[in-house]
Coordinates of N, CA, C and O in Angstrom, one line a residue:
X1 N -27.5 11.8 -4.3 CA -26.2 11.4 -4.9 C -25.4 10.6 -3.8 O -25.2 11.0 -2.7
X2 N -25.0 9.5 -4.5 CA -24.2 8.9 -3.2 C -22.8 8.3 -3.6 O -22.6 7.4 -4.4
X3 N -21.7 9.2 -2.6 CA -20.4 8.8 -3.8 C -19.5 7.6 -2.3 O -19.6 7.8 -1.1
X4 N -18.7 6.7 -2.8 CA -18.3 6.3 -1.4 C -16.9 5.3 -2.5 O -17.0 4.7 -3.5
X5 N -15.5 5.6 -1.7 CA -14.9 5.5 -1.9 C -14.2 4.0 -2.2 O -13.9 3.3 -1.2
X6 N -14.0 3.7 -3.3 CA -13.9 1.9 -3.8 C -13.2 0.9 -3.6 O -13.4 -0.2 -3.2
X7 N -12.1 1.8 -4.2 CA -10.6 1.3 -3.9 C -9.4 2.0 -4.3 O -9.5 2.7 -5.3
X8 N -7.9 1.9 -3.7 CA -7.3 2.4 -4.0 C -6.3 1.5 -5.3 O -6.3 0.3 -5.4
X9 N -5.7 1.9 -6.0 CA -4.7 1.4 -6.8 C -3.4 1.8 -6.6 O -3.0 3.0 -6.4
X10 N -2.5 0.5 -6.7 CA -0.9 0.4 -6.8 C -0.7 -0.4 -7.8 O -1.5 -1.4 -7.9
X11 N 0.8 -0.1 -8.8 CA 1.1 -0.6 -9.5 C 2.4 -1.3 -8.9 O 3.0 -0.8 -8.1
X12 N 2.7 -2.8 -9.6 CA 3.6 -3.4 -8.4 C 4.3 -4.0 -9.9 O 3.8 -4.0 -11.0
X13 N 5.8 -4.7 -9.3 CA 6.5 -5.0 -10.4 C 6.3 -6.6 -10.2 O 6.6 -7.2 -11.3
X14 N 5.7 -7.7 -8.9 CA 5.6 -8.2 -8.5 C 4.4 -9.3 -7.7 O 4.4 -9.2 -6.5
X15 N 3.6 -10.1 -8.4 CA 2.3 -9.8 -7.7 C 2.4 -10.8 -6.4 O 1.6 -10.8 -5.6
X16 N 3.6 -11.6 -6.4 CA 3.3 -12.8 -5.2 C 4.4 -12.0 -4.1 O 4.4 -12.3 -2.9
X17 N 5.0 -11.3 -4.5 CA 5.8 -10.8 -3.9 C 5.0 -9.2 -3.0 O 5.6 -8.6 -2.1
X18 N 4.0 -8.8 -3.4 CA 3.2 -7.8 -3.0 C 2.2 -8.3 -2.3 O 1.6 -7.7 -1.4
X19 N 2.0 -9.7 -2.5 CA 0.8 -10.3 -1.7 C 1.3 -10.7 -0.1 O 0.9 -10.5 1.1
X20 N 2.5 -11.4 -0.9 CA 3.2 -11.5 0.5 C 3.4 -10.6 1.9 O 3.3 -10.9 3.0
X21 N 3.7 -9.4 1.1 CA 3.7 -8.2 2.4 C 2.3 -7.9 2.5 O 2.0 -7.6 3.7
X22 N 1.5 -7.8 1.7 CA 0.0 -6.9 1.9 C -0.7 -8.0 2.7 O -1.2 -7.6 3.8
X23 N -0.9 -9.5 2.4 CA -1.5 -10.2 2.8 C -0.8 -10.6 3.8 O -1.5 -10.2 4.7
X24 N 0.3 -11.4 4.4 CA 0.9 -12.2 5.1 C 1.6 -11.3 6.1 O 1.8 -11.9 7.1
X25 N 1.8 -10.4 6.0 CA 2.3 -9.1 6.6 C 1.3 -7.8 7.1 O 1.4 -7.0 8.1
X26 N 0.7 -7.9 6.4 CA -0.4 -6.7 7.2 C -1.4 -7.3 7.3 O -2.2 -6.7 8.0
X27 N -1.9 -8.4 7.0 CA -3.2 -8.9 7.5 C -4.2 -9.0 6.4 O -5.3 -9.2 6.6
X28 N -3.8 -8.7 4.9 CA -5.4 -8.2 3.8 C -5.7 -9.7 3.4 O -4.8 -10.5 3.5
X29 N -6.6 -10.0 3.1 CA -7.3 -10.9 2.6 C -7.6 -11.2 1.0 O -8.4 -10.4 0.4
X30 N -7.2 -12.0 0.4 CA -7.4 -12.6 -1.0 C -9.2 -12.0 -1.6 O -10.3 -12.0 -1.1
X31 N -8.7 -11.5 -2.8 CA -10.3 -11.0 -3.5 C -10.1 -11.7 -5.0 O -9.3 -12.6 -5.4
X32 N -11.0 -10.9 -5.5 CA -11.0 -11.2 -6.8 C -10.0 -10.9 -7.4 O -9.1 -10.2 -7.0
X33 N -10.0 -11.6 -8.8 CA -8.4 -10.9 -9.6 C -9.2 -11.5 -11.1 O -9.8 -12.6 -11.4
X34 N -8.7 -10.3 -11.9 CA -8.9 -10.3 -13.3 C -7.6 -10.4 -13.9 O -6.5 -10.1 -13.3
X35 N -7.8 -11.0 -15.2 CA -6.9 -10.8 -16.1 C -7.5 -10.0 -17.4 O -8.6 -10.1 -17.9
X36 N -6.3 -8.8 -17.7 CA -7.3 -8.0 -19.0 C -5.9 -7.9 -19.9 O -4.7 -8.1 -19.7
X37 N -6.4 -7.5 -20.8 CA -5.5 -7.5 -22.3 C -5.7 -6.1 -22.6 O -5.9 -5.0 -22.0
X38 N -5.4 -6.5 -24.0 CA -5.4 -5.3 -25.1 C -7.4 -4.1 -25.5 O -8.0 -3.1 -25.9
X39 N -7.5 -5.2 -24.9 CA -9.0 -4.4 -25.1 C -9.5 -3.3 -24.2 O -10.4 -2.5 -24.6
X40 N -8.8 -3.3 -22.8 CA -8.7 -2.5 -22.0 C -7.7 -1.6 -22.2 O -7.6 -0.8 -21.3
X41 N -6.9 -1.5 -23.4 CA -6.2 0.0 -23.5 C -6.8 1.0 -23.3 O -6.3 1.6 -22.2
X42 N -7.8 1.7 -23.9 CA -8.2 3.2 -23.6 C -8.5 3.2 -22.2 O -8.6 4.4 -21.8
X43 N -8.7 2.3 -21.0 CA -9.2 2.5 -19.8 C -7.9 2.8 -19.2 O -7.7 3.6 -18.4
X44 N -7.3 2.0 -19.7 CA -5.5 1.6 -18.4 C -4.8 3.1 -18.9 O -4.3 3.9 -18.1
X45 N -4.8 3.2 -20.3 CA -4.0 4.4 -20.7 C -2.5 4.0 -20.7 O -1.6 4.8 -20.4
X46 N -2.3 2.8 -21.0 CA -1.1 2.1 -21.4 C -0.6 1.6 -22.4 O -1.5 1.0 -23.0
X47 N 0.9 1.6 -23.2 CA 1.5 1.9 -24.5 C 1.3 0.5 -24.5 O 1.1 -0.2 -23.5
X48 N 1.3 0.0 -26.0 CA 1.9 -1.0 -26.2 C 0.9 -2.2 -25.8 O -0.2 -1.9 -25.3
X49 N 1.5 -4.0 -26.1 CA 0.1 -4.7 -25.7 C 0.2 -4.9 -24.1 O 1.0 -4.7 -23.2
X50 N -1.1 -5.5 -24.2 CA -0.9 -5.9 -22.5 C -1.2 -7.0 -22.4 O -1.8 -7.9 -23.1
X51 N -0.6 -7.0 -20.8 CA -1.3 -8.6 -20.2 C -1.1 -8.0 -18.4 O -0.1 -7.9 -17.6
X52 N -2.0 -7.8 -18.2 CA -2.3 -7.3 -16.9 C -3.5 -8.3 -15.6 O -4.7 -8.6 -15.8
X53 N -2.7 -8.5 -14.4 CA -3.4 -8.8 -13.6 C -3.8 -8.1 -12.6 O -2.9 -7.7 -11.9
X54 N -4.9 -7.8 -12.5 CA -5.7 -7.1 -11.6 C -6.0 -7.8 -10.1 O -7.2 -8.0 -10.0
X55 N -5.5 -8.1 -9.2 CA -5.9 -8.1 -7.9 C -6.1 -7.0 -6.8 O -5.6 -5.9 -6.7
X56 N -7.4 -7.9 -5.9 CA -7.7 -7.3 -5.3 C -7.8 -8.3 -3.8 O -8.0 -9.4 -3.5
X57 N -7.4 -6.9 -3.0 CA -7.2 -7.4 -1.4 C -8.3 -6.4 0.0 O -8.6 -5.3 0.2
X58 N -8.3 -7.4 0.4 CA -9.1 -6.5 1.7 C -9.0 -6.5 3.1 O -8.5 -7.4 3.7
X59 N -9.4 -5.5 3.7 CA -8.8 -5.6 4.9 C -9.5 -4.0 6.1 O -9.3 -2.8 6.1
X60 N -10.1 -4.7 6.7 CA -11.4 -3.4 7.5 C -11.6 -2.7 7.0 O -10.9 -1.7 7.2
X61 N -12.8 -2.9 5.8 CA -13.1 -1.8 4.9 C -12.5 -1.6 3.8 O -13.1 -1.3 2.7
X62 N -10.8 -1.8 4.0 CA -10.3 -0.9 2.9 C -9.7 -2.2 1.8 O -9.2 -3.2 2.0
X63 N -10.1 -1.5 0.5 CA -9.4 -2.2 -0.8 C -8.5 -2.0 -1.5 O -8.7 -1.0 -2.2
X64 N -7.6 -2.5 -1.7 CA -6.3 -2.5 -2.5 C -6.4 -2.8 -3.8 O -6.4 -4.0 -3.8
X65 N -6.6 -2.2 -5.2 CA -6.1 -3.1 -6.3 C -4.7 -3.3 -6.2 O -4.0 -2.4 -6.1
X66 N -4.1 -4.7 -6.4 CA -2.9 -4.4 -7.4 C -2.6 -4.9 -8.4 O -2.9 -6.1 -8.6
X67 N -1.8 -4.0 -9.3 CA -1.9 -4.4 -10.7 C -0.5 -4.7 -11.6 O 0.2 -3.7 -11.9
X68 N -0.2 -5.8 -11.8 CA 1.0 -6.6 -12.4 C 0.6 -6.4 -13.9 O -0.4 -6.8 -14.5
X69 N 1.9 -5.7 -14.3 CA 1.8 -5.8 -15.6 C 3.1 -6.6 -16.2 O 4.2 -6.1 -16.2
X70 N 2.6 -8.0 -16.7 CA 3.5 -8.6 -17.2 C 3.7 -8.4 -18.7 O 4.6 -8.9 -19.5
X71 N 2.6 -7.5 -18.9 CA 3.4 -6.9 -20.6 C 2.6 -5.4 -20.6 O 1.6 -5.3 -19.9
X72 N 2.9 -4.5 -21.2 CA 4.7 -3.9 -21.0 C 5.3 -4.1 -20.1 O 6.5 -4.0 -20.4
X73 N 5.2 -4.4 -18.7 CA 6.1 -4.0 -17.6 C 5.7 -2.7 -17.1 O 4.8 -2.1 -17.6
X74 N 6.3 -2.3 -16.2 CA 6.1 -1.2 -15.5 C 7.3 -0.6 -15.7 O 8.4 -1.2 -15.8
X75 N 7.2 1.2 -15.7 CA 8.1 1.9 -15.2 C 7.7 2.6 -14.3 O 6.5 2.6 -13.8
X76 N 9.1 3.8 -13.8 CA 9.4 5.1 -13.3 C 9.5 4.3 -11.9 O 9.6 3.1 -11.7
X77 N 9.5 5.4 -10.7 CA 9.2 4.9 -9.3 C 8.3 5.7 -8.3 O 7.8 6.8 -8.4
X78 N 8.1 4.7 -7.1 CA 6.8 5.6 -6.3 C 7.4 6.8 -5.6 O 8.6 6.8 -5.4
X79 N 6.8 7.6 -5.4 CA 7.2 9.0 -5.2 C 8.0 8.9 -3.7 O 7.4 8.3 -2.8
X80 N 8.6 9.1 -3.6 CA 9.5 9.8 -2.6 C 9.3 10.9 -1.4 O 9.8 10.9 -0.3
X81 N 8.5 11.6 -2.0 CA 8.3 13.5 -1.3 C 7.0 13.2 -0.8 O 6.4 12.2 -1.3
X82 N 6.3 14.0 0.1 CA 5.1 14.5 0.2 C 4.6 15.4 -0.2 O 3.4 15.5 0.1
X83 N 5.0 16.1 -0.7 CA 4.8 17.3 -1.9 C 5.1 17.3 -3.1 O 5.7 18.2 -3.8
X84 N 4.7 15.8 -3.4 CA 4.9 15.7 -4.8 C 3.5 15.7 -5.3 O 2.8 15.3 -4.3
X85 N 2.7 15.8 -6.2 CA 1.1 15.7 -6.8 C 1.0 14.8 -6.8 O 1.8 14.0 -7.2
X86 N -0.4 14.5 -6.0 CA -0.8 13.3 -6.4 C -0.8 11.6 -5.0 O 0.3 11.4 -4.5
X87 N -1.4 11.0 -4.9 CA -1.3 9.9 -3.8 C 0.2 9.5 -3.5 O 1.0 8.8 -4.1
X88 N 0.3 10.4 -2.2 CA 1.5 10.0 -1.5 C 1.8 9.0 -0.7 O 3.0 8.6 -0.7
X89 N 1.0 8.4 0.1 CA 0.9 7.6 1.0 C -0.4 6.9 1.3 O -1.4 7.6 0.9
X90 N -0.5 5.7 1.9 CA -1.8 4.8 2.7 C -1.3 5.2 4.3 O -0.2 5.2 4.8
X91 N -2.4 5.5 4.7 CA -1.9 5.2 6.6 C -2.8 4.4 7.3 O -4.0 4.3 7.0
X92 N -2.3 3.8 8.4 CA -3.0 2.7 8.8 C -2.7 3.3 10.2 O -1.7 3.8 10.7
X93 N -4.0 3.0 10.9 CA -3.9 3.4 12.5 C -3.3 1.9 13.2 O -4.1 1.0 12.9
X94 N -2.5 1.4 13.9 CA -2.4 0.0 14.4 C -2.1 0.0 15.6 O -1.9 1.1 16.1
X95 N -1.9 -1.2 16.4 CA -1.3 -1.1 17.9 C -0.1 -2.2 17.5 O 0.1 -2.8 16.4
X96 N 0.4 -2.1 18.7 CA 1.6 -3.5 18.6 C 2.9 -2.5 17.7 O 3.9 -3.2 17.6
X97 N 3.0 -1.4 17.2 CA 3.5 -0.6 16.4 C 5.0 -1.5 16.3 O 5.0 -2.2 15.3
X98 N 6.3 -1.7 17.1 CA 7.0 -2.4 17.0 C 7.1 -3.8 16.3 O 7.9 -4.3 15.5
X99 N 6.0 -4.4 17.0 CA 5.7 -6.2 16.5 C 5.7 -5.9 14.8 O 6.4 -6.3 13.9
X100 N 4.7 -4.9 14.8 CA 4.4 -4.8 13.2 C 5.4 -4.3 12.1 O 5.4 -4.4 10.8
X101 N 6.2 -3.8 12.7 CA 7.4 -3.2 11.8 C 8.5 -4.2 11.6 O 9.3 -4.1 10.7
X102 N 8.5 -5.2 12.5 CA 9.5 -6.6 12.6 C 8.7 -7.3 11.7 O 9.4 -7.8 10.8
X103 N 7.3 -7.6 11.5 CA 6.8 -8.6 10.5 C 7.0 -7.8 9.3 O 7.6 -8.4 8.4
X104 N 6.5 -6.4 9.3 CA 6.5 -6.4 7.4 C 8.3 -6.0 7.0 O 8.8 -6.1 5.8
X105 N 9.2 -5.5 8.2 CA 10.5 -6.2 7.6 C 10.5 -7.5 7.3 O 10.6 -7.8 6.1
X106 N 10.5 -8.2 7.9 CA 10.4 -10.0 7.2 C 9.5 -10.0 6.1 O 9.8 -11.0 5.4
X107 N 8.5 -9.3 5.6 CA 8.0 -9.3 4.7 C 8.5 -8.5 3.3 O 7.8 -8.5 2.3
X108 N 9.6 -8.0 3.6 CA 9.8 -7.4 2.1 C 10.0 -5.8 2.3 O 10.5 -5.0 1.5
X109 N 9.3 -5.4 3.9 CA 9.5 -4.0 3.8 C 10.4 -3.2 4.1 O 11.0 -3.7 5.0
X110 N 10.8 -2.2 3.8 CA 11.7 -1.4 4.6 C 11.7 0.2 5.7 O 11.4 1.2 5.1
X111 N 11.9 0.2 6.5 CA 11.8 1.6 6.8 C 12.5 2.6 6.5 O 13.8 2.7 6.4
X112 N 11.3 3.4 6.3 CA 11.9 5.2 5.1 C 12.7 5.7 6.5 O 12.3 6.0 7.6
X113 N 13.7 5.7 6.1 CA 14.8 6.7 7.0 C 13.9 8.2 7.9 O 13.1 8.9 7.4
X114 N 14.5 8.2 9.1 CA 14.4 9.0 9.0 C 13.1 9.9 9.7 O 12.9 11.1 10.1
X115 N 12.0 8.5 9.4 CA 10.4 8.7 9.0 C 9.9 9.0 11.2 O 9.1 9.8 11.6
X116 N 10.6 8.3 11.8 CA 10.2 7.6 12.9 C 9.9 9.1 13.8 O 10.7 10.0 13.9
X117 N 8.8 9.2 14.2 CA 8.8 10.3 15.7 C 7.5 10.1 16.1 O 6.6 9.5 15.6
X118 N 7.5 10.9 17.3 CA 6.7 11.1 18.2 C 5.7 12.3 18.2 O 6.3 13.4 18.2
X119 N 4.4 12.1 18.2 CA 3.6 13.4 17.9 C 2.7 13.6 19.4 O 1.7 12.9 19.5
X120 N 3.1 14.6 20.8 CA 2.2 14.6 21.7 C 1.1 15.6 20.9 O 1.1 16.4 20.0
X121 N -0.1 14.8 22.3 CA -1.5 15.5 22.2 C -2.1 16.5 23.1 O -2.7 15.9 23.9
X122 N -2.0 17.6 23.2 CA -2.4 18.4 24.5 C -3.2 17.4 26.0 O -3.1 17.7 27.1
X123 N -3.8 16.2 25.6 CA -4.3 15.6 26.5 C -3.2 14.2 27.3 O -3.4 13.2 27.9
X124 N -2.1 14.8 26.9 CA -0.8 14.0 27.1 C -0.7 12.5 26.1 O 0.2 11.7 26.0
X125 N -1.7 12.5 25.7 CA -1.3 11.1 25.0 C -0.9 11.5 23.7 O -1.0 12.6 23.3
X126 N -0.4 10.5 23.0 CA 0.7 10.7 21.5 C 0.3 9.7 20.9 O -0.4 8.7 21.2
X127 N 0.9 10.3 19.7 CA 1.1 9.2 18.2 C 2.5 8.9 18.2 O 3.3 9.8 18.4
X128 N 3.1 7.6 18.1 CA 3.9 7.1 17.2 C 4.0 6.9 16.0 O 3.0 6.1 15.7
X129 N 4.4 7.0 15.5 CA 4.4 6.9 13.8 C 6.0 6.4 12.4 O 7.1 6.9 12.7
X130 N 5.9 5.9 11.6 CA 6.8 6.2 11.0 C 6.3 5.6 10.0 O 5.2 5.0 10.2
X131 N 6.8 5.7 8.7 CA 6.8 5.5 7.3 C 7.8 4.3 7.1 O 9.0 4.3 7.3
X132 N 6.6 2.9 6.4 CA 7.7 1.9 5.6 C 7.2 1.6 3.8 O 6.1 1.6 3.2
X133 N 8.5 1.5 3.4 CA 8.6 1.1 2.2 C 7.8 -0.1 1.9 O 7.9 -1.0 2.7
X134 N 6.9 -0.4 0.5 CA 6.8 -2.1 0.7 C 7.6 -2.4 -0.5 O 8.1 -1.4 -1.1
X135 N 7.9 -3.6 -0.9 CA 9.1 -4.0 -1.6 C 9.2 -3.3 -3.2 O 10.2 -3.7 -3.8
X136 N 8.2 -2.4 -3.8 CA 8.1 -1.6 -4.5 C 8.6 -0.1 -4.3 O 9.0 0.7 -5.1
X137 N 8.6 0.0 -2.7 CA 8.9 1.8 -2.9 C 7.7 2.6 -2.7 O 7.8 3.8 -2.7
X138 N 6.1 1.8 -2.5 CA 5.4 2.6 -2.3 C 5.6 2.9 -0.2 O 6.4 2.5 0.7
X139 N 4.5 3.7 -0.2 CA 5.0 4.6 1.6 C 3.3 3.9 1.8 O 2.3 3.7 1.1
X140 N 3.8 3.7 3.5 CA 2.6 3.5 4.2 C 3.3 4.1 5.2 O 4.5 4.0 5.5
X141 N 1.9 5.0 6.1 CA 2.5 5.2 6.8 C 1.7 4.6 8.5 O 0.6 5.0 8.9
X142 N 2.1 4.1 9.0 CA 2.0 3.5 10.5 C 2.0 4.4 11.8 O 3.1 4.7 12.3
X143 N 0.8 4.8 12.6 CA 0.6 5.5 13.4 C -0.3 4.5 14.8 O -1.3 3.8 14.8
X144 N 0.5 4.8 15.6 CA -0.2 4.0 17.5 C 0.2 5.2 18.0 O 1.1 6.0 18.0
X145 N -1.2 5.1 18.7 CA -2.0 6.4 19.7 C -1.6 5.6 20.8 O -2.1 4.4 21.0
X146 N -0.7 6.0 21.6 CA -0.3 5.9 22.8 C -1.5 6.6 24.1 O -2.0 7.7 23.9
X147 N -1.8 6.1 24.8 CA -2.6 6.6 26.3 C -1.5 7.8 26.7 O -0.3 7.8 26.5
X148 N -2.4 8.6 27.4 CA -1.2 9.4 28.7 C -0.9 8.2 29.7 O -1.5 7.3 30.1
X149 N 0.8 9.0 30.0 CA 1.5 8.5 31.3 C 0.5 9.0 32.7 O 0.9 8.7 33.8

């Protein structure tokens, strides 16, 4: 049996506006993209007709769908809590940790209050870390492994 993990899904209210931060801001790369309708109701599990774009992004290994529904629209919002059920966050290991939080601010993102600290490792070296918003409200979270002093 061989199971290996595909891709992840986010629902966005915005698709040039999601590309902008995911692609031009973190680095993912342009994939395929569908358009699906009404015929895909029982799969999507969505009220009402549709008109749905399906993109997809990539980026070392990992795949992003994102999915713009320009009919119905989207509700509710991305979760808030980490103990809420269900996919809380993306985390991304990176360096440059600073540089990168100045581009995906220019890109749309925001940082979750609050989020920012330091994690030592018995071998003296640490994680940096904090949590940013992308222009939806979904959480990524951002971790640089510092060397020991």
């Amino acid at each position: 049996m061989t199971i290996k993990l595909s891709h992840v899904g986010l629902c966005i209210a915005d698709l040039d506006r999601s590309l902008h931060f995911y692609c031009d801001g973190l680095g993912f790369e342009h994939g395929d993209q569908f358009e699906m309708g009404n015929e895909f109701k029982p799969v999507l599990e969505v009220e009402g007709d549709i008109q749905l774009t399906s993109k997809f992004i990539y980026r070392d290994g990992m795949t992003i769908e994102l999915s713009y529904y320009a009919q119905p629209g989207h509700h509710g919002q991305p979760l808030s809590s980490r103990n809420h059920l269900g996919l809380t966050h993306l985390t991304f290991h990176v360096s440059e940790l600073e540089n990168l939080i100045t581009i995906l601010l220019e890109h749309g993102g925001s940082i979750v209050e609050g989020t920012r600290m330091s994690m030592p490792y018995p071998d003296g070296s640490s994680i940096e870390l904090v949590f940013i918003a992308d222009p939806d409200g979904n959480r990524l979270e951002l971790m640089e492994r510092l060397a020991a002093h």
